[in-house]
């Protein structure tokens, strides 16, 4: 595995991450009142419900809001995706009537990722069979931190195969990865094993997305793309709630990766609370409304 990592040396820009983040943060303020940028962020949202109290009826009602959004806001693009627990994959597939919105399901023993590989793969296959076209899984964080990189890679490769034609989003749980090197290694392994998108966090582990982790991951994506000619998407998740948060992560992607990573196929952002915040800000900028929208 050391031979693999030697193919992806970390760029010098990662030697002083706070300086880069501060510059990007300052330039992100221009998006706070930029209607086009705000709508692009909104179009990249993964509308998510991952609650112990979710039920078939509550998920159906949740998805129905996406179906009616075009009627209520005909001038705006819809969210990028909807994400639910695997048991609700058939509810999501049967209820969603909007083209172009990804049907995402967390799987493979989300959020701990602590079960047998064959069980993880079985859950992934079942979710895909019931209509999911994106699968979100958590990397085996403990094994990664223990240096068992081959184990992590083999498991992810099996999961990638189990996904079939569905897109694979690999969650690194960066709040549990203490060093830049750990986040870099997790990013490279996930992309080498076929991830279509890498994602910071589950939002279930106390520490969600951070600009520092996002910056490391986006630079890993850039190096990987330059070497392999394959663009892997990026999603910050966990604690991303405000227009200011969204603008910062949006700008990190723009500054590090550029225009090829625009749009919901390559950039996704969470979560449901952010959808209302962005929608409120879009209406404020475009219509002058000061109402606090609670649509989702």
mmCIF file of C-alpha atoms in Angstrom:
data_model
loop_
_atom_site.group_PDB
_atom_site.id
_atom_site.type_symbol
_atom_site.label_atom_id
_atom_site.label_comp_id
_atom_site.label_asym_id
_atom_site.label_seq_id
_atom_site.Cartn_x
_atom_site.Cartn_y
_atom_site.Cartn_z
ATOM 1 C CA UNK A 1 0.000 0.000 0.000
ATOM 2 C CA UNK A 2 3.012 2.277 0.486
ATOM 3 C CA UNK A 3 3.640 1.951 -3.241
ATOM 4 C CA UNK A 4 0.112 3.263 -3.823
ATOM 5 C CA UNK A 5 0.574 6.282 -1.580
ATOM 6 C CA UNK A 6 3.909 7.096 -3.228
ATOM 7 C CA UNK A 7 1.968 7.636 -6.454
ATOM 8 C CA UNK A 8 -0.059 10.384 -4.772
ATOM 9 C CA UNK A 9 2.332 12.736 -2.945
ATOM 10 C CA UNK A 10 0.628 15.444 -0.916
ATOM 11 C CA UNK A 11 1.031 18.894 -2.509
ATOM 12 C CA UNK A 12 2.961 21.639 -0.718
ATOM 13 C CA UNK A 13 -0.240 23.661 -0.262
ATOM 14 C CA UNK A 14 -1.211 21.238 2.533
ATOM 15 C CA UNK A 15 1.753 22.385 4.624
ATOM 16 C CA UNK A 16 -0.097 25.532 5.699
ATOM 17 C CA UNK A 17 -3.791 24.770 5.455
ATOM 18 C CA UNK A 18 -5.024 27.592 7.762
ATOM 19 C CA UNK A 19 -3.610 30.261 5.455
ATOM 20 C CA UNK A 20 -5.376 28.759 2.424
ATOM 21 C CA UNK A 21 -8.650 28.346 4.319
ATOM 22 C CA UNK A 22 -8.615 31.949 5.542
ATOM 23 C CA UNK A 23 -8.123 33.278 2.013
ATOM 24 C CA UNK A 24 -10.948 31.103 0.677
ATOM 25 C CA UNK A 25 -13.212 32.100 3.577
ATOM 26 C CA UNK A 26 -12.720 35.798 2.840
ATOM 27 C CA UNK A 27 -13.509 35.365 -0.858
ATOM 28 C CA UNK A 28 -16.582 33.221 -0.148
ATOM 29 C CA UNK A 29 -18.522 36.200 1.198
ATOM 30 C CA UNK A 30 -19.257 37.282 -2.380
ATOM 31 C CA UNK A 31 -21.628 34.337 -2.707
ATOM 32 C CA UNK A 32 -23.887 35.332 0.208
ATOM 33 C CA UNK A 33 -25.964 37.554 -2.081
ATOM 34 C CA UNK A 34 -25.209 35.917 -5.435
ATOM 35 C CA UNK A 35 -28.526 34.450 -6.619
ATOM 36 C CA UNK A 36 -26.930 32.157 -9.217
ATOM 37 C CA UNK A 37 -24.400 30.750 -6.754
ATOM 38 C CA UNK A 38 -27.072 30.287 -4.075
ATOM 39 C CA UNK A 39 -29.302 28.401 -6.506
ATOM 40 C CA UNK A 40 -26.359 26.223 -7.530
ATOM 41 C CA UNK A 41 -25.763 25.357 -3.888
ATOM 42 C CA UNK A 42 -29.452 24.586 -3.397
ATOM 43 C CA UNK A 43 -29.391 22.305 -6.461
ATOM 44 C CA UNK A 44 -26.517 20.381 -4.845
ATOM 45 C CA UNK A 45 -28.296 19.582 -1.568
ATOM 46 C CA UNK A 46 -28.821 16.018 -0.394
ATOM 47 C CA UNK A 47 -32.185 16.321 1.360
ATOM 48 C CA UNK A 48 -31.742 13.845 4.175
ATOM 49 C CA UNK A 49 -33.863 12.128 6.790
ATOM 50 C CA UNK A 50 -31.947 9.673 8.980
ATOM 51 C CA UNK A 51 -33.934 9.573 12.207
ATOM 52 C CA UNK A 52 -34.807 6.739 14.549
ATOM 53 C CA UNK A 53 -38.418 7.896 14.277
ATOM 54 C CA UNK A 54 -38.575 7.688 10.449
ATOM 55 C CA UNK A 55 -41.411 5.571 9.081
ATOM 56 C CA UNK A 56 -42.718 4.675 5.652
ATOM 57 C CA UNK A 57 -45.364 7.390 5.988
ATOM 58 C CA UNK A 58 -42.969 10.076 7.200
ATOM 59 C CA UNK A 59 -40.492 9.308 4.416
ATOM 60 C CA UNK A 60 -43.272 9.391 1.844
ATOM 61 C CA UNK A 61 -44.346 12.832 3.101
ATOM 62 C CA UNK A 62 -40.719 13.982 3.075
ATOM 63 C CA UNK A 63 -40.210 12.892 -0.537
ATOM 64 C CA UNK A 64 -43.530 14.431 -1.578
ATOM 65 C CA UNK A 65 -42.158 17.887 -0.737
ATOM 66 C CA UNK A 66 -39.586 17.425 -3.495
ATOM 67 C CA UNK A 67 -42.350 16.415 -5.900
ATOM 68 C CA UNK A 68 -44.311 19.603 -5.204
ATOM 69 C CA UNK A 69 -41.324 21.949 -5.128
ATOM 70 C CA UNK A 70 -41.420 22.686 -8.877
ATOM 71 C CA UNK A 71 -45.042 23.804 -8.611
ATOM 72 C CA UNK A 72 -44.373 26.055 -5.628
ATOM 73 C CA UNK A 73 -41.066 27.473 -6.913
ATOM 74 C CA UNK A 74 -41.159 27.051 -10.698
ATOM 75 C CA UNK A 75 -38.182 29.330 -11.327
ATOM 76 C CA UNK A 76 -35.792 27.313 -9.138
ATOM 77 C CA UNK A 77 -33.963 24.041 -9.694
ATOM 78 C CA UNK A 78 -34.793 21.243 -7.281
ATOM 79 C CA UNK A 79 -32.483 19.650 -4.736
ATOM 80 C CA UNK A 80 -29.779 17.301 -5.992
ATOM 81 C CA UNK A 81 -30.751 14.177 -4.096
ATOM 82 C CA UNK A 82 -32.758 12.567 -1.306
ATOM 83 C CA UNK A 83 -31.054 10.305 1.233
ATOM 84 C CA UNK A 84 -32.814 7.773 3.483
ATOM 85 C CA UNK A 85 -32.161 4.581 5.431
ATOM 86 C CA UNK A 86 -32.013 1.381 3.325
ATOM 87 C CA UNK A 87 -35.349 0.027 4.517
ATOM 88 C CA UNK A 88 -37.008 3.032 2.871
ATOM 89 C CA UNK A 89 -35.409 2.540 -0.556
ATOM 90 C CA UNK A 90 -38.669 1.215 -2.047
ATOM 91 C CA UNK A 91 -40.631 4.130 -0.551
ATOM 92 C CA UNK A 92 -38.163 6.605 -2.052
ATOM 93 C CA UNK A 93 -38.184 4.919 -5.454
ATOM 94 C CA UNK A 94 -41.964 4.658 -5.660
ATOM 95 C CA UNK A 95 -42.762 8.136 -4.269
ATOM 96 C CA UNK A 96 -40.201 10.325 -6.054
ATOM 97 C CA UNK A 97 -41.637 11.609 -9.341
ATOM 98 C CA UNK A 98 -38.985 14.212 -10.206
ATOM 99 C CA UNK A 99 -36.374 13.468 -12.863
ATOM 100 C CA UNK A 100 -32.769 14.281 -12.104
ATOM 101 C CA UNK A 101 -32.945 13.928 -8.309
ATOM 102 C CA UNK A 102 -30.633 11.179 -7.057
ATOM 103 C CA UNK A 103 -32.137 8.443 -4.880
ATOM 104 C CA UNK A 104 -29.490 7.906 -2.197
ATOM 105 C CA UNK A 105 -29.496 5.300 0.548
ATOM 106 C CA UNK A 106 -27.055 4.899 3.433
ATOM 107 C CA UNK A 107 -25.945 1.296 3.712
ATOM 108 C CA UNK A 108 -23.206 -1.109 4.852
ATOM 109 C CA UNK A 109 -24.004 -0.741 8.561
ATOM 110 C CA UNK A 110 -24.231 3.052 8.553
ATOM 111 C CA UNK A 111 -22.988 4.933 10.530
ATOM 112 C CA UNK A 112 -20.515 2.700 12.392
ATOM 113 C CA UNK A 113 -19.575 0.387 9.509
ATOM 114 C CA UNK A 114 -18.981 -2.296 12.114
ATOM 115 C CA UNK A 115 -20.268 -5.547 10.695
ATOM 116 C CA UNK A 116 -19.191 -8.319 8.333
ATOM 117 C CA UNK A 117 -18.260 -7.420 4.751
ATOM 118 C CA UNK A 118 -20.782 -9.860 3.298
ATOM 119 C CA UNK A 119 -23.551 -8.287 5.365
ATOM 120 C CA UNK A 120 -22.523 -4.840 4.130
ATOM 121 C CA UNK A 121 -22.598 -6.015 0.521
ATOM 122 C CA UNK A 122 -25.946 -7.733 0.964
ATOM 123 C CA UNK A 123 -27.500 -4.540 2.317
ATOM 124 C CA UNK A 124 -26.024 -2.550 -0.580
ATOM 125 C CA UNK A 125 -27.370 -4.978 -3.203
ATOM 126 C CA UNK A 126 -30.813 -4.991 -1.616
ATOM 127 C CA UNK A 127 -30.965 -1.189 -1.576
ATOM 128 C CA UNK A 128 -30.015 -1.065 -5.258
ATOM 129 C CA UNK A 129 -32.537 -3.772 -6.097
ATOM 130 C CA UNK A 130 -35.231 -1.618 -4.467
ATOM 131 C CA UNK A 131 -34.379 1.392 -6.599
ATOM 132 C CA UNK A 132 -31.509 3.330 -5.015
ATOM 133 C CA UNK A 133 -29.103 4.806 -7.567
ATOM 134 C CA UNK A 134 -26.626 6.136 -5.007
ATOM 135 C CA UNK A 135 -25.168 4.284 -2.051
ATOM 136 C CA UNK A 136 -23.506 6.080 0.863
ATOM 137 C CA UNK A 137 -21.179 3.939 2.989
ATOM 138 C CA UNK A 138 -18.732 4.664 5.805
ATOM 139 C CA UNK A 139 -15.123 3.572 5.459
ATOM 140 C CA UNK A 140 -13.901 1.149 8.166
ATOM 141 C CA UNK A 141 -12.378 3.925 10.248
ATOM 142 C CA UNK A 142 -10.876 1.759 12.978
ATOM 143 C CA UNK A 143 -9.075 -0.490 10.516
ATOM 144 C CA UNK A 144 -7.801 2.544 8.625
ATOM 145 C CA UNK A 145 -6.385 4.079 11.810
ATOM 146 C CA UNK A 146 -4.797 0.719 12.687
ATOM 147 C CA UNK A 147 -2.986 0.783 9.349
ATOM 148 C CA UNK A 148 -4.938 -2.128 7.884
ATOM 149 C CA UNK A 149 -5.162 -0.416 4.505
ATOM 150 C CA UNK A 150 -5.442 -3.633 2.502
ATOM 151 C CA UNK A 151 -8.477 -4.679 4.549
ATOM 152 C CA UNK A 152 -10.136 -1.314 3.995
ATOM 153 C CA UNK A 153 -9.402 -1.410 0.265
ATOM 154 C CA UNK A 154 -10.638 -4.963 -0.206
ATOM 155 C CA UNK A 155 -13.883 -4.245 1.625
ATOM 156 C CA UNK A 156 -14.555 -1.089 -0.393
ATOM 157 C CA UNK A 157 -13.812 -2.946 -3.624
ATOM 158 C CA UNK A 158 -16.409 -5.566 -2.686
ATOM 159 C CA UNK A 159 -18.934 -2.853 -1.886
ATOM 160 C CA UNK A 160 -18.195 -1.108 -5.181
ATOM 161 C CA UNK A 161 -18.979 -4.363 -7.015
ATOM 162 C CA UNK A 162 -22.171 -4.809 -4.993
ATOM 163 C CA UNK A 163 -23.326 -1.333 -6.090
ATOM 164 C CA UNK A 164 -23.527 -2.412 -9.723
ATOM 165 C CA UNK A 165 -24.576 0.631 -11.763
ATOM 166 C CA UNK A 166 -25.391 2.718 -8.693
ATOM 167 C CA UNK A 167 -23.010 5.520 -7.702
ATOM 168 C CA UNK A 168 -20.861 4.925 -4.613
ATOM 169 C CA UNK A 169 -20.328 7.746 -2.082
ATOM 170 C CA UNK A 170 -17.698 6.891 0.522
ATOM 171 C CA UNK A 171 -17.856 8.682 3.878
ATOM 172 C CA UNK A 172 -14.446 9.119 5.524
ATOM 173 C CA UNK A 173 -15.745 10.299 8.932
ATOM 174 C CA UNK A 174 -12.970 12.887 8.999
ATOM 175 C CA UNK A 175 -13.769 13.977 12.550
ATOM 176 C CA UNK A 176 -12.300 10.649 13.655
ATOM 177 C CA UNK A 177 -9.170 11.003 11.487
ATOM 178 C CA UNK A 178 -6.661 13.036 13.523
ATOM 179 C CA UNK A 179 -4.045 13.914 10.912
ATOM 180 C CA UNK A 180 -3.780 15.302 7.407
ATOM 181 C CA UNK A 181 -2.067 12.061 6.428
ATOM 182 C CA UNK A 182 -5.016 9.983 7.677
ATOM 183 C CA UNK A 183 -7.532 12.012 5.659
ATOM 184 C CA UNK A 184 -5.275 11.878 2.601
ATOM 185 C CA UNK A 185 -4.848 8.082 2.880
ATOM 186 C CA UNK A 186 -8.592 7.518 3.322
ATOM 187 C CA UNK A 187 -9.342 9.715 0.300
ATOM 188 C CA UNK A 188 -6.855 7.922 -1.942
ATOM 189 C CA UNK A 189 -7.987 4.440 -0.917
ATOM 190 C CA UNK A 190 -11.662 5.302 -1.450
ATOM 191 C CA UNK A 191 -11.020 6.744 -4.908
ATOM 192 C CA UNK A 192 -8.725 3.890 -5.942
ATOM 193 C CA UNK A 193 -11.477 1.450 -4.956
ATOM 194 C CA UNK A 194 -14.043 3.099 -7.213
ATOM 195 C CA UNK A 195 -15.743 5.820 -5.177
ATOM 196 C CA UNK A 196 -17.753 8.188 -7.362
ATOM 197 C CA UNK A 197 -17.812 10.742 -4.557
ATOM 198 C CA UNK A 198 -16.029 11.120 -1.232
ATOM 199 C CA UNK A 199 -17.827 12.656 1.708
ATOM 200 C CA UNK A 200 -16.569 14.121 4.975
ATOM 201 C CA UNK A 201 -18.904 12.833 7.655
ATOM 202 C CA UNK A 202 -22.024 11.003 8.758
ATOM 203 C CA UNK A 203 -23.234 13.796 11.039
ATOM 204 C CA UNK A 204 -23.720 11.081 13.669
ATOM 205 C CA UNK A 205 -20.294 11.166 15.298
ATOM 206 C CA UNK A 206 -20.074 14.503 17.064
ATOM 207 C CA UNK A 207 -17.720 16.148 14.557
ATOM 208 C CA UNK A 208 -19.051 16.941 11.102
ATOM 209 C CA UNK A 209 -17.479 18.649 8.128
ATOM 210 C CA UNK A 210 -14.588 21.055 8.647
ATOM 211 C CA UNK A 211 -13.023 23.374 6.064
ATOM 212 C CA UNK A 212 -9.641 21.816 6.781
ATOM 213 C CA UNK A 213 -10.836 18.294 5.970
ATOM 214 C CA UNK A 214 -12.623 19.580 2.868
ATOM 215 C CA UNK A 215 -9.444 21.285 1.672
ATOM 216 C CA UNK A 216 -7.391 18.103 2.117
ATOM 217 C CA UNK A 217 -9.996 15.945 0.373
ATOM 218 C CA UNK A 218 -10.410 18.328 -2.560
ATOM 219 C CA UNK A 219 -6.657 18.410 -3.079
ATOM 220 C CA UNK A 220 -6.616 14.603 -3.018
ATOM 221 C CA UNK A 221 -9.394 14.589 -5.633
ATOM 222 C CA UNK A 222 -7.358 17.002 -7.764
ATOM 223 C CA UNK A 223 -4.198 14.880 -7.605
ATOM 224 C CA UNK A 224 -6.210 11.719 -8.316
ATOM 225 C CA UNK A 225 -7.908 13.306 -11.337
ATOM 226 C CA UNK A 226 -4.627 14.557 -12.761
ATOM 227 C CA UNK A 227 -3.113 11.073 -12.493
ATOM 228 C CA UNK A 228 -6.080 9.001 -13.640
ATOM 229 C CA UNK A 229 -8.262 11.265 -15.765
ATOM 230 C CA UNK A 230 -11.297 10.448 -13.578
ATOM 231 C CA UNK A 231 -13.128 13.148 -11.656
ATOM 232 C CA UNK A 232 -14.448 12.074 -8.254
ATOM 233 C CA UNK A 233 -17.117 14.179 -6.588
ATOM 234 C CA UNK A 234 -17.028 15.786 -3.146
ATOM 235 C CA UNK A 235 -19.609 16.243 -0.404
ATOM 236 C CA UNK A 236 -19.212 18.106 2.895
ATOM 237 C CA UNK A 237 -21.770 16.825 5.405
ATOM 238 C CA UNK A 238 -22.471 17.129 9.087
ATOM 239 C CA UNK A 239 -23.092 20.526 10.664
ATOM 240 C CA UNK A 240 -23.385 22.398 7.359
ATOM 241 C CA UNK A 241 -26.419 24.501 8.225
ATOM 242 C CA UNK A 242 -25.983 28.121 7.185
ATOM 243 C CA UNK A 243 -25.588 30.112 3.992
ATOM 244 C CA UNK A 244 -22.123 31.068 5.227
ATOM 245 C CA UNK A 245 -21.174 27.394 5.718
ATOM 246 C CA UNK A 246 -22.436 26.425 2.280
ATOM 247 C CA UNK A 247 -20.679 29.354 0.608
ATOM 248 C CA UNK A 248 -17.351 28.394 2.178
ATOM 249 C CA UNK A 249 -17.494 24.777 1.023
ATOM 250 C CA UNK A 250 -18.798 25.830 -2.390
ATOM 251 C CA UNK A 251 -15.812 28.157 -2.691
ATOM 252 C CA UNK A 252 -13.297 25.515 -1.549
ATOM 253 C CA UNK A 253 -14.466 23.311 -4.412
ATOM 254 C CA UNK A 254 -14.303 26.189 -6.898
ATOM 255 C CA UNK A 255 -10.838 27.303 -5.799
ATOM 256 C CA UNK A 256 -9.241 23.853 -5.596
ATOM 257 C CA UNK A 257 -11.097 21.900 -8.284
ATOM 258 C CA UNK A 258 -12.681 24.413 -10.644
ATOM 259 C CA UNK A 259 -15.739 24.427 -12.868
ATOM 260 C CA UNK A 260 -15.618 20.709 -13.745
ATOM 261 C CA UNK A 261 -16.895 19.999 -10.236
ATOM 262 C CA UNK A 262 -20.030 22.121 -10.487
ATOM 263 C CA UNK A 263 -23.487 20.571 -10.343
ATOM 264 C CA UNK A 264 -25.001 17.812 -8.190
ATOM 265 C CA UNK A 265 -23.193 14.953 -9.921
ATOM 266 C CA UNK A 266 -19.839 16.267 -8.715
ATOM 267 C CA UNK A 267 -20.735 18.418 -5.709
ATOM 268 C CA UNK A 268 -23.286 17.609 -3.038
ATOM 269 C CA UNK A 269 -23.870 19.253 0.293
ATOM 270 C CA UNK A 270 -25.956 18.453 3.334
ATOM 271 C CA UNK A 271 -28.445 18.675 4.760
ATOM 272 C CA UNK A 272 -32.150 19.393 5.118
ATOM 273 C CA UNK A 273 -31.877 22.397 7.445
ATOM 274 C CA UNK A 274 -29.557 24.015 4.936
ATOM 275 C CA UNK A 275 -32.229 23.699 2.232
ATOM 276 C CA UNK A 276 -34.533 26.055 4.112
ATOM 277 C CA UNK A 277 -31.705 28.488 4.868
ATOM 278 C CA UNK A 278 -30.640 28.654 1.232
ATOM 279 C CA UNK A 279 -34.225 28.907 -0.012
ATOM 280 C CA UNK A 280 -34.855 31.819 2.381
ATOM 281 C CA UNK A 281 -31.711 33.590 1.178
ATOM 282 C CA UNK A 282 -32.510 33.009 -2.505
ATOM 283 C CA UNK A 283 -35.946 34.583 -2.046
ATOM 284 C CA UNK A 284 -34.439 37.473 -0.094
ATOM 285 C CA UNK A 285 -31.964 38.194 -2.886
ATOM 286 C CA UNK A 286 -34.373 37.706 -5.780
ATOM 287 C CA UNK A 287 -37.630 39.095 -4.361
ATOM 288 C CA UNK A 288 -36.695 41.083 -1.274
ATOM 289 C CA UNK A 289 -38.643 38.721 0.980
ATOM 290 C CA UNK A 290 -37.473 38.625 4.605
ATOM 291 C CA UNK A 291 -39.572 35.598 5.556
ATOM 292 C CA UNK A 292 -37.855 32.618 7.171
ATOM 293 C CA UNK A 293 -38.941 29.801 4.825
ATOM 294 C CA UNK A 294 -39.709 26.380 6.365
ATOM 295 C CA UNK A 295 -40.532 24.399 3.268
ATOM 296 C CA UNK A 296 -38.669 21.161 4.015
#
